[in-house]
Structures are given as C-alpha cells and as structure tokens.
Short mmCIF file of C-alpha atoms in Angstrom, two decimals:
data_model
loop_
_atom_site.label_atom_id
_atom_site.label_comp_id
_atom_site.label_asym_id
_atom_site.label_seq_id
_atom_site.Cartn_x
_atom_site.Cartn_y
_atom_site.Cartn_z
CA MET D 824 11.29 82.49 -51.31
CA VAL D 825 8.80 83.12 -48.54
CA LEU D 826 6.14 81.36 -50.62
CA GLU D 827 8.43 78.38 -51.09
CA VAL D 828 8.98 78.13 -47.34
CA ALA D 829 5.24 78.32 -46.69
CA GLU D 830 4.52 75.61 -49.24
CA ALA D 831 7.21 73.34 -47.74
CA LYS D 832 5.80 73.81 -44.25
CA LEU D 833 2.28 73.09 -45.48
CA ALA D 834 3.49 69.93 -47.20
CA ARG D 835 5.18 68.82 -43.96
CA THR D 836 2.02 69.52 -41.96
CA SER D 837 -0.09 67.57 -44.45
CA ALA D 838 2.32 64.61 -44.32
CA LYS D 839 2.16 64.66 -40.51
CA ARG D 840 -1.64 64.66 -40.55
CA VAL D 841 -1.81 61.67 -42.90
CA PHE D 842 0.84 59.89 -40.84
CA ASN D 843 -1.06 60.44 -37.58
CA ARG D 844 -4.31 59.15 -39.09
CA ASN D 845 -2.56 55.94 -40.15
CA VAL D 846 -0.92 55.64 -36.74
CA LYS D 847 -4.40 55.63 -35.20
CA LYS D 848 -5.65 53.05 -37.70
CA LEU D 849 -2.70 50.77 -36.97
CA VAL D 850 -3.05 51.11 -33.18
CA ASP D 851 -6.78 50.39 -33.46
CA SER D 852 -6.02 47.24 -35.46
CA ILE D 853 -3.50 46.09 -32.86
CA ASN D 854 -5.91 46.73 -29.99
CA SER D 855 -8.69 44.96 -31.88
CA LYS D 856 -6.34 42.04 -32.53
CA ASP D 857 -6.98 42.10 -36.24
CA THR D 858 -5.31 39.58 -38.47
CA ALA D 859 -1.54 39.61 -38.69
CA ALA D 860 -1.77 40.19 -42.44
CA LEU D 861 -3.89 43.35 -42.00
CA ILE D 862 -1.62 44.75 -39.29
CA GLU D 863 1.48 44.00 -41.35
CA SER D 864 -0.08 45.74 -44.37
CA ARG D 865 -1.00 48.85 -42.37
CA PHE D 866 2.44 49.02 -40.83
CA LYS D 867 3.98 48.82 -44.29
CA ASP D 868 1.84 51.79 -45.35
CA LEU D 869 2.79 53.66 -42.18
CA LYS D 870 6.47 53.06 -42.86
CA GLN D 871 6.10 54.72 -46.25
CA LEU D 872 4.24 57.64 -44.69
CA TRP D 873 6.97 58.01 -42.08
CA ASP D 874 9.56 58.15 -44.83
CA ASP D 875 7.43 60.82 -46.50
CA VAL D 876 7.24 62.86 -43.27
CA GLN D 877 11.02 62.77 -42.98
CA ARG D 878 11.45 63.87 -46.59
CA LYS D 879 8.95 66.72 -46.16
CA HIS D 880 10.70 67.82 -42.98
CA GLU D 881 14.07 67.83 -44.71
CA GLY D 882 12.53 69.79 -47.59
CA TYR D 883 11.12 72.35 -45.19
CA ILE D 884 14.48 72.81 -43.43
CA GLU D 885 16.21 73.12 -46.78
CA SER D 886 13.75 75.83 -47.91
CA LEU D 887 14.41 77.76 -44.69
CA GLU D 888 18.12 77.65 -45.25
CA ASN D 889 17.81 78.61 -48.93
CA SER D 890 15.68 81.64 -48.05
CA LYS D 891 18.18 82.76 -45.46
CA THR D 892 15.33 82.71 -42.98
CA THR D 893 16.31 82.59 -39.37
CA TYR D 894 14.69 79.61 -37.55
CA ASP D 895 14.92 77.85 -34.21
CA VAL D 896 17.01 74.75 -34.93
CA GLU D 897 16.22 73.17 -31.56
CA GLN D 898 12.51 73.66 -32.10
CA GLU D 899 12.58 72.10 -35.55
CA ASP D 900 14.70 69.17 -34.35
CA GLY D 901 12.23 68.69 -31.52
CA TRP D 902 9.40 68.51 -34.07
CA ILE D 903 10.96 65.61 -35.99
CA ASP D 904 12.09 63.93 -32.75
CA GLU D 905 8.51 63.95 -31.49
CA MET D 906 7.35 62.34 -34.73
CA ASP D 907 10.14 59.79 -34.43
CA LYS D 908 8.94 58.86 -30.94
CA VAL D 909 5.43 58.30 -32.29
CA TYR D 910 6.80 55.99 -34.98
CA ASP D 911 9.03 54.09 -32.52
CA ASP D 912 6.11 53.63 -30.12
CA VAL D 913 3.92 52.20 -32.87
CA LEU D 914 6.77 49.95 -33.98
CA ARG D 915 7.15 48.59 -30.43
CA GLN D 916 3.41 47.95 -30.21
CA LYS D 917 3.52 46.13 -33.52
CA LEU D 918 6.50 43.97 -32.48
CA ALA D 919 4.92 43.23 -29.10
CA TYR D 920 1.71 42.23 -30.84
CA PHE D 921 3.47 39.80 -33.16
CA GLU D 922 5.47 38.41 -30.25
CA THR D 923 2.19 37.79 -28.42
CA VAL D 924 0.70 36.20 -31.52
CA GLU D 925 3.71 33.92 -31.88
CA GLU D 926 3.61 32.99 -28.19
CA ASP D 927 -0.11 32.28 -28.48
CA GLN D 928 0.61 30.10 -31.50
CA ARG D 929 3.34 28.26 -29.63
CA GLU D 930 0.97 27.75 -26.72
CA ILE D 931 -1.67 26.38 -29.07
CA GLU D 932 0.90 24.02 -30.55
CA ARG D 933 2.00 22.95 -27.07
CA GLN D 934 -1.59 22.30 -26.08
CA GLN D 935 -2.23 20.36 -29.27
CA GLU D 936 0.93 18.35 -28.67
CA GLN D 937 -0.15 17.68 -25.08
CA ILE D 938 -3.61 16.64 -26.22
CA SER D 939 -2.07 14.37 -28.84
CA LYS D 940 0.27 12.86 -26.26
CA GLU D 941 -2.57 12.34 -23.81
CA LYS D 942 -4.58 10.62 -26.52
CA GLU D 943 -1.64 8.37 -27.33
CA ASP D 944 -1.16 7.62 -23.63
CA GLN D 945 -4.85 6.83 -23.31
CA ILE D 946 -4.66 4.51 -26.30
CA ARG D 947 -1.57 2.79 -24.90
CA LYS D 948 -3.17 2.53 -21.47
CA LYS D 949 -6.36 1.20 -22.98
CA GLU D 950 -4.43 -1.40 -24.94
CA GLY D 951 -2.37 -2.20 -21.85
CA ASP D 952 -5.51 -2.52 -19.73
CA LYS D 953 -6.99 -4.85 -22.33
CA ALA D 954 -3.86 -6.99 -22.31
CA ILE D 955 -3.85 -7.08 -18.50
CA PHE D 956 -7.54 -7.97 -18.46
CA ARG D 957 -7.02 -10.80 -20.95
CA ALA D 958 -4.03 -12.11 -19.01
CA GLU D 959 -5.92 -11.88 -15.73
CA GLN D 960 -8.89 -13.75 -17.22
CA ALA D 961 -6.56 -16.45 -18.55
CA ARG D 962 -5.06 -16.77 -15.09
CA LYS D 963 -8.51 -17.09 -13.51
CA VAL D 964 -9.44 -19.83 -15.98
CA GLU D 965 -6.29 -21.80 -15.15
CA GLU D 966 -6.80 -21.28 -11.42
CA ILE D 967 -10.36 -22.59 -11.67
CA ALA D 968 -9.06 -25.62 -13.57
CA PHE D 969 -6.35 -26.16 -10.95
CA ARG D 970 -8.74 -25.92 -8.02
CA GLN D 971 -11.16 -28.27 -9.77
CA GLU D 972 -8.33 -30.77 -10.19
CA VAL D 973 -7.54 -30.37 -6.50
CA GLU D 974 -11.17 -30.95 -5.55
CA ASN D 975 -11.38 -34.07 -7.72
CA LEU D 976 -8.12 -35.35 -6.31
CA GLU D 977 -9.24 -34.71 -2.74
CA GLU D 978 -12.36 -36.77 -3.39
CA ALA D 979 -10.37 -39.59 -4.97
CA LEU D 980 -7.85 -39.48 -2.16
CA ALA D 981 -10.59 -39.60 0.46
CA ALA D 982 -11.97 -42.72 -1.21
CA GLU D 983 -8.58 -44.45 -1.46
CA ILE D 984 -6.64 -43.34 1.58
CA TYR D 985 -8.23 -45.76 4.04
CA LYS D 986 -8.16 -48.74 1.74
CA PRO D 987 -5.54 -51.37 2.59
CA ASN D 988 -4.40 -51.28 -1.03
CA PRO D 989 -4.97 -47.78 -2.46
CA ALA D 990 -4.90 -47.26 -6.24
CA ALA D 991 -1.37 -45.88 -6.31
CA SER D 992 -1.16 -45.70 -10.09
CA MET D 993 -4.35 -43.68 -10.32
CA LEU D 994 -3.22 -41.31 -7.58
CA GLU D 995 0.20 -40.83 -9.16
CA THR D 996 -1.37 -40.07 -12.53
CA ALA D 997 -3.70 -37.56 -10.89
CA ARG D 998 -0.77 -35.92 -9.11
CA THR D 999 1.13 -35.65 -12.39
CA GLU D 1000 -1.87 -33.99 -14.02
CA LEU D 1001 -2.20 -31.59 -11.10
CA LYS D 1002 1.49 -30.75 -11.44
CA ARG D 1003 0.95 -30.04 -15.13
CA GLN D 1004 -1.95 -27.75 -14.29
CA LEU D 1005 0.21 -25.99 -11.69
CA GLU D 1006 2.87 -25.38 -14.35
CA GLU D 1007 0.19 -23.90 -16.61
CA CYS D 1008 -0.83 -21.58 -13.78
CA LYS D 1009 2.81 -20.61 -13.42
CA ARG D 1010 3.04 -19.82 -17.14
CA VAL D 1011 -0.05 -17.61 -17.32
CA ASN D 1012 0.90 -15.90 -14.07
CA GLY D 1013 4.30 -15.08 -15.54
CA GLU D 1014 2.65 -13.53 -18.60
CA TYR D 1015 0.28 -11.57 -16.37
CA VAL D 1016 2.98 -10.28 -14.03
CA LEU D 1017 5.12 -9.05 -16.95
CA LEU D 1018 2.34 -6.57 -17.80
CA LEU D 1019 2.23 -5.06 -14.30
CA ASP D 1020 4.30 -2.40 -12.58
CA ALA D 1021 6.95 -3.49 -10.10
CA GLU D 1022 4.89 -2.92 -6.95
CA THR D 1023 1.83 -4.80 -8.20
CA ALA D 1024 3.97 -7.56 -9.70
CA GLY D 1025 5.53 -8.23 -6.30
CA ASP D 1026 2.10 -8.73 -4.77
CA GLU D 1027 1.01 -11.11 -7.54
CA ILE D 1028 3.91 -13.50 -6.98
CA ALA D 1029 2.12 -14.54 -3.77
CA TRP D 1030 -0.81 -15.76 -5.91
CA PHE D 1031 1.26 -18.56 -7.39
CA THR D 1032 2.89 -19.29 -4.03
CA SER D 1033 -0.55 -20.03 -2.57
CA LEU D 1034 -1.22 -22.56 -5.34
CA GLN D 1035 2.18 -24.13 -4.73
CA LYS D 1036 1.27 -24.57 -1.09
CA ILE D 1037 -1.98 -26.32 -2.03
CA TYR D 1038 -0.10 -28.59 -4.41
CA SER D 1039 2.56 -29.43 -1.82
CA GLN D 1040 -0.06 -30.36 0.76
CA ILE D 1041 -2.05 -32.68 -1.47
CA SER D 1042 1.10 -34.09 -3.05
CA LYS D 1043 2.30 -35.08 0.41
CA LYS D 1044 -1.01 -36.82 1.11
CA ILE D 1045 -0.70 -38.77 -2.13
CA GLY D 1046 2.89 -39.63 -1.37
CA ASP D 1047 1.92 -40.93 2.05
CA ALA D 1048 -0.84 -43.07 0.55
CA ILE D 1049 1.45 -44.48 -2.12
CA GLN D 1050 4.17 -45.09 0.44
CA ARG D 1051 1.72 -46.95 2.66
CA LYS D 1052 0.89 -49.25 -0.22
CA SER D 1053 4.58 -49.69 -0.95
CA ASP D 1054 5.29 -50.49 2.70
CA THR D 1055 2.45 -53.02 2.77
CA LYS D 1056 3.72 -54.69 -0.35
CA PHE D 1057 7.29 -54.60 0.91
CA ASN D 1058 6.38 -56.18 4.23
CA ALA D 1059 4.44 -58.89 2.46
CA MET D 1060 7.40 -59.66 0.26
CA ARG D 1061 9.72 -59.80 3.25
CA GLY D 1062 7.55 -62.55 4.71
CA SER D 1063 7.98 -64.62 1.56
CA THR D 1064 11.04 -66.35 0.19
CA ILE D 1065 11.56 -63.66 -2.45
CA LYS D 1066 14.74 -61.66 -1.88
CA LEU D 1067 14.56 -57.95 -2.46
CA GLU D 1068 17.17 -56.18 -4.47
CA ARG D 1069 19.22 -53.97 -2.19
CA MET D 1070 17.91 -50.42 -2.16
CA LYS D 1071 20.23 -47.67 -3.32
CA LEU D 1072 21.29 -45.62 -0.32
CA PRO D 1073 20.59 -41.87 -0.32
CA GLN D 1074 23.71 -39.73 -0.40
CA PHE D 1075 24.46 -36.43 1.32
CA SER D 1076 27.61 -34.38 0.75
CA GLY D 1077 26.90 -31.19 2.70
CA ASN D 1078 24.44 -29.13 0.63
CA ILE D 1079 22.11 -27.57 3.21
CA ARG D 1080 19.18 -27.58 0.78
CA ASP D 1081 19.50 -31.38 0.34
CA TYR D 1082 19.59 -32.18 4.07
CA PRO D 1083 15.83 -32.20 4.89
CA ARG D 1084 15.14 -34.64 2.05
CA PHE D 1085 18.15 -36.80 2.95
CA ARG D 1086 17.13 -37.15 6.58
CA SER D 1087 13.52 -37.83 5.66
CA ASP D 1088 14.50 -40.49 3.09
CA PHE D 1089 16.91 -42.16 5.51
CA GLU D 1090 14.41 -42.33 8.35
CA LYS D 1091 11.50 -43.46 6.19
CA GLN D 1092 13.18 -45.72 3.65
CA ILE D 1093 16.38 -47.04 5.21
CA LEU D 1094 16.03 -47.04 8.98
CA PRO D 1095 13.03 -49.42 9.14
CA GLU D 1096 15.07 -52.10 7.32
CA LEU D 1097 18.13 -51.92 9.56
CA GLU D 1098 19.12 -53.69 12.70
CA SER D 1099 20.05 -51.22 15.42
CA GLY D 1100 23.71 -52.24 15.35
CA LYS D 1101 24.07 -51.39 11.67
CA VAL D 1102 22.50 -47.92 11.67
CA ALA D 1103 25.74 -46.03 12.36
CA TYR D 1104 27.63 -47.91 9.66
CA VAL D 1105 24.91 -47.37 7.04
CA LEU D 1106 24.53 -43.70 7.99
CA LYS D 1107 28.26 -43.15 7.49
CA SER D 1108 28.01 -44.95 4.16
CA CYS D 1109 25.44 -42.37 3.04
CA LEU D 1110 27.69 -39.42 3.81
CA GLU D 1111 30.35 -37.89 1.59
CA GLY D 1112 32.80 -35.00 1.69
CA GLU D 1113 32.40 -32.47 4.47
CA ALA D 1114 29.26 -34.20 5.77
CA PHE D 1115 31.28 -37.38 6.39
CA ASP D 1116 34.10 -35.37 7.95
CA ALA D 1117 31.62 -33.80 10.39
CA ILE D 1118 30.79 -37.14 12.07
CA TYR D 1119 33.96 -39.11 11.34
CA ASN D 1120 35.23 -39.03 14.95
CA LEU D 1121 31.92 -39.89 16.63
CA ASP D 1122 32.37 -43.67 16.49
CA ASP D 1123 29.01 -45.46 16.33
CA ASP D 1124 26.90 -43.09 18.42
CA VAL D 1125 23.97 -42.50 16.06
CA THR D 1126 22.34 -39.93 18.35
CA LYS D 1127 25.48 -37.79 18.36
CA MET D 1128 25.83 -38.21 14.61
CA TRP D 1129 22.34 -36.86 13.96
CA LYS D 1130 22.87 -34.08 16.50
CA ARG D 1131 26.08 -33.02 14.76
CA LEU D 1132 24.44 -33.15 11.33
CA ASP D 1133 21.36 -31.28 12.55
CA GLU D 1134 23.50 -28.54 14.08
CA LYS D 1135 25.51 -28.09 10.92
CA TYR D 1136 22.90 -28.64 8.21
CA GLY D 1137 19.47 -28.90 9.81
CA LEU D 1138 18.88 -25.53 11.44
CA PRO D 1139 15.87 -23.90 9.72
CA SER D 1140 17.54 -20.50 9.91
CA LYS D 1141 20.46 -21.76 7.82
CA LEU D 1142 18.16 -23.06 5.11
CA VAL D 1143 16.26 -19.76 5.12
CA ASP D 1144 19.58 -17.91 4.77
CA VAL D 1145 20.55 -20.06 1.78
CA VAL D 1146 17.21 -19.46 0.06
CA VAL D 1147 17.43 -15.70 0.69
CA TYR D 1148 21.04 -15.70 -0.54
CA ASP D 1149 19.99 -17.35 -3.81
CA ILE D 1150 17.29 -14.70 -4.31
CA LYS D 1151 19.80 -11.92 -3.58
CA ASN D 1152 22.09 -13.35 -6.25
CA ILE D 1153 19.44 -12.78 -8.91
CA LYS D 1154 20.42 -9.66 -10.84
CA HIS D 1155 18.05 -6.69 -11.11
CA LEU D 1156 15.62 -7.42 -13.95
CA GLN D 1157 15.45 -5.15 -16.97
CA GLU D 1158 12.19 -4.31 -18.71
CA GLY D 1159 11.35 -7.07 -21.20
CA ASP D 1160 13.93 -9.56 -19.84
CA ASP D 1161 11.54 -12.51 -19.73
CA GLN D 1162 14.29 -15.11 -19.29
CA SER D 1163 15.61 -13.49 -16.12
CA PHE D 1164 12.08 -13.07 -14.84
CA LEU D 1165 11.42 -16.80 -15.26
CA GLU D 1166 14.72 -17.51 -13.51
CA LEU D 1167 13.50 -15.40 -10.57
CA ILE D 1168 10.19 -17.28 -10.46
CA ASN D 1169 11.99 -20.65 -10.57
CA THR D 1170 14.32 -19.59 -7.76
CA VAL D 1171 11.38 -18.47 -5.60
CA GLU D 1172 9.49 -21.69 -6.38
CA LYS D 1173 12.47 -23.92 -5.50
CA GLY D 1174 13.01 -21.96 -2.29
CA TYR D 1175 9.36 -22.43 -1.38
CA GLN D 1176 9.55 -26.20 -1.94
CA ASP D 1177 12.73 -26.53 0.13
CA LEU D 1178 11.26 -24.51 2.99
CA ALA D 1179 7.99 -26.46 2.81
CA ARG D 1180 9.89 -29.63 3.72
CA ILE D 1181 10.67 -28.12 7.13
CA ASN D 1182 7.31 -26.33 7.49
CA MET D 1183 8.95 -22.93 7.00
CA GLU D 1184 7.27 -22.00 3.71
CA SER D 1185 5.84 -18.86 5.31
CA GLU D 1186 9.35 -17.37 5.20
CA ILE D 1187 9.08 -17.00 1.42
CA SER D 1188 6.09 -14.69 1.74
CA ASN D 1189 7.13 -12.53 4.69
CA SER D 1190 7.59 -8.82 4.12
CA GLY D 1191 11.39 -9.00 4.04
CA THR D 1192 11.56 -11.69 1.38
CA VAL D 1193 8.78 -10.11 -0.68
CA SER D 1194 10.63 -6.76 -0.58
CA LEU D 1195 13.78 -8.55 -1.70
CA ILE D 1196 11.91 -10.05 -4.64
CA GLU D 1197 10.33 -6.69 -5.53
CA GLU D 1198 13.76 -5.03 -5.58
CA ARG D 1199 14.77 -7.31 -8.43
CA LEU D 1200 11.74 -6.46 -10.53
CA PRO D 1201 12.01 -3.76 -13.23
#
C-alpha cells in the first residue's frame, strides 16, 4: 500500500510539472500577443492538463485513505487550491487578452467606418463644391450679360435722351430685353443660393438686389424719356383739332403699397390736364373705399386732401412696416422646398420695387431685414 501511495504522489507531481510548463507557454503566448487561434489551442491543452492534475490529486488522496495513512487534510487541500489559483489566473489572463483583442478589432472597425464616412463626406463635398462652382459660374455669365445690356442701353439712352423725339419703341424693346436678362439672373441666383448654407445664402440675396437697383434706375430713365416723347406728342395733338379720348383715371382704395404709384400717376398724368377748379373733384373720383372716406369731409381743399392721404398712406415708415410684415409672414423654409424659396425671393423683390418708388430701397438690405430673411432660410 505504501508503494501505491508513492506512485500516486509521483503521478500527481508529474501532472503538476507538465501543467506548469504549459501554463508558462500559454502566458508567454499571451504576452507575445500570438494569434488568437494559437492561444485558444494552448488553453484547450492546458484545460485538459488541469483536469488531469485534479484527477491525479483525487487519486493520491484516495490512495492515502485506502492505506489508512494519516495525512494533513488542510495541507493537501492547500496544494490543490494553489493549483486552482494558478489555473484561474491563467484563465483571467486569457479572457482579458481576448477582450483586448475584441476591443482592438472594434476600434479598427470604428476607424475603418470613420475613414469610410470621411471619404463619403469628401466625395459629397467635392460634388457639392462642383455644383456650387458651376452655379456660381453660370451666375457670373448671366451677370456679365446683364451688365453688358445695361452698358449698351446706357449708350443708346445717352444718344436718344436729348433728342426732341427719342426712339421710344427702341428704348422700350431694350428695357424689355434687360428685364428678361434680369429674370435670368434671378433664376440662376435662385439655383445658386439653394446650394448654399443658410448664412451664406442670406448674403447672396443682396447680389440680386444690387442688380434690381441698377435695373430700376435705368428703367426710370427710359420711362422719363418715353414720357417726354409722349408729352410732346400729346401737347402737339392738343393744339390740333383732334380730340383725345378721355384717359382712364387711376384708382386708389387704401392699399399702402399702391399709394406711391397712385400719387405719382395722378401728378404726372392727370394733374397737368386739369383746370385748378376741377382737381379736387377728379381726385375724389379716383378714390374708393377707406381712401375716399378719409377725405370725404374736406370739401374741395386739395392741399388738405393730399396732406390727409399722405399722413395715412404716404409715410415711408408705414410702407417699410408693410414690406417687413409680408416677409415675416413667409413660413420658415424647409430643405429642398424650392417653391417656398421662390416665393420668398418674389416677396423680397416686390418689396424692393415698392420701396424704390419712395427712395427707401436701402431698407431691404439693412441688417434687420437681412436677418429676418435669413431666419426663414433652411
């Protein structure tokens, strides 16, 4: 029986030695960061060796008990516990290693995903930059064409304006063509602005406003020249026996935005043809609704009539308020809502034209109004 105990102890010692050698090999592989497959294979072998150590230990204890040999139970339990700690420590190292490997792999995947995203962003930005460049070039081409039209028209106007009978038809045709070119500038500017961010888009609206101002100025010059010809022709006809068909009177019903044009038309077209005693009557005939009610009780005092109308409808601040109110009523634009964007542009353009009639067009490009416009952009 003593021999059996000795053989069992030797077998346990041998199993421990083999186990420890494989522990070292596995730890070395982990520290060397060998492949996951190699480490997994060595751990599998170690697991089998650990099972063998436990079996050999149980066999040794059994041989002690069979031989009735007295042994220190606490000491023998301590032996297997120490081996168990070695195995648990290696297991933790192995799990920590694989966790690190997995985290490294996830990090690699995150980096690859980030690189892929950055490449996609670069491609989109490159395509976007190309589109912006093309749109900007198209806008420059149309602006050059517009300014060339303006230059040609200025030359033609300079040649005709001092003639007693300017070529009105030619000037009107040229103005129509310039208006068409302005609309083309408006179209390409709209396409360009849609590609920009909100802040930049707000700045670019001023580009078209500047062209509008140029058009308004030269259009007024043409209108004055054509009107001069019309006045000359009209005066000549008055001196003859030909009777003119009665002109249609302008009408005003109280819309503040219509007042500057109404007053201008009345003073330029109607007033020169009237005897002083008929001005009040004709002025009342041109008024409707609340506008008529405003001067109804003023008898025939034309000065008071105009003063009352100017106070109610002619204050520049009121017209500015109406234009700003219309812009405020435009809903906040959503990305890709081209129709609403064009509506905003048309509202700004109409406001500019109305303000230009009272020389207040600068109000459309002040910081407050521009900020208001930018707030409605996507």
